[in-house]
Amino acid sequence: CGQRYVGKVVSTDTADAEAAIERARERGCRRVQLDVNEVNAEALALYRSLGFDSMQDPPGGNLHLMTRWIDPD
């Protein structure tokens, strides 16, 4: 929880992203959040396919704040 990956590509693969979410769950995190620029359609599609919700921040801006809540085991 609280680990930062600012400016880094976290994953371009569904399995890698799912593994990262599982590691967050194991560490007791309740959510995963990330920012994606709207021009990065591939990343937006990947994270949405993994259950992330997004909202533009600020509304109408270029940045999408993406959140996925994690159910504890």
PDB file of C-alpha atoms in Angstrom, residues 25-59:
ATOM      1  CA  ARG A  25      -4.445  -7.802  -1.809  1.00  0.00           C
ATOM      2  CA  GLU A  26      -1.830  -9.915  -0.002  1.00  0.00           C
ATOM      3  CA  ARG A  27      -0.316  -6.737   1.452  1.00  0.00           C
ATOM      4  CA  GLY A  28      -3.706  -5.719   2.835  1.00  0.00           C
ATOM      5  CA  CYS A  29      -4.452  -2.964   0.335  1.00  0.00           C
ATOM      6  CA  ARG A  30      -8.117  -2.204  -0.203  1.00  0.00           C
ATOM      7  CA  ARG A  31      -7.728  -0.446  -3.565  1.00  0.00           C
ATOM      8  CA  VAL A  32      -5.357   0.112  -6.439  1.00  0.00           C
ATOM      9  CA  GLN A  33      -5.292   3.543  -8.087  1.00  0.00           C
ATOM     10  CA  LEU A  34      -3.420   4.822 -11.080  1.00  0.00           C
ATOM     11  CA  ASP A  35      -3.429   7.681 -13.539  1.00  0.00           C
ATOM     12  CA  VAL A  36      -3.599   7.113 -17.285  1.00  0.00           C
ATOM     13  CA  ASN A  37      -3.352   9.767 -19.968  1.00  0.00           C
ATOM     14  CA  GLU A  38      -6.353   9.677 -22.311  1.00  0.00           C
ATOM     15  CA  VAL A  39      -4.101   9.187 -25.345  1.00  0.00           C
ATOM     16  CA  ASN A  40      -2.991   5.825 -23.929  1.00  0.00           C
ATOM     17  CA  ALA A  41      -5.993   3.863 -25.240  1.00  0.00           C
ATOM     18  CA  GLU A  42      -4.237   0.506 -24.787  1.00  0.00           C
ATOM     19  CA  ALA A  43      -3.698   1.090 -21.054  1.00  0.00           C
ATOM     20  CA  LEU A  44      -7.240   2.416 -20.566  1.00  0.00           C
ATOM     21  CA  ALA A  45      -8.661  -0.695 -22.243  1.00  0.00           C
ATOM     22  CA  LEU A  46      -6.433  -3.028 -20.202  1.00  0.00           C
ATOM     23  CA  TYR A  47      -7.344  -1.517 -16.846  1.00  0.00           C
ATOM     24  CA  ARG A  48     -11.042  -1.327 -17.687  1.00  0.00           C
ATOM     25  CA  SER A  49     -10.948  -5.020 -18.644  1.00  0.00           C
ATOM     26  CA  LEU A  50      -9.576  -5.713 -15.157  1.00  0.00           C
ATOM     27  CA  GLY A  51     -12.460  -3.960 -13.433  1.00  0.00           C
ATOM     28  CA  PHE A  52     -10.994  -0.503 -12.947  1.00  0.00           C
ATOM     29  CA  ASP A  53     -13.406   2.428 -12.975  1.00  0.00           C
ATOM     30  CA  SER A  54     -12.204   5.725 -14.364  1.00  0.00           C
ATOM     31  CA  MET A  55     -13.017   9.376 -14.094  1.00  0.00           C
ATOM     32  CA  GLN A  56     -11.306  12.305 -15.722  1.00  0.00           C
ATOM     33  CA  ASP A  57      -9.305  14.479 -13.363  1.00  0.00           C
ATOM     34  CA  PRO A  58     -10.071  17.314 -13.671  1.00  0.00           C
ATOM     35  CA  PRO A  59     -13.393  16.677 -15.434  1.00  0.00           C
TER      36      PRO A  59
END
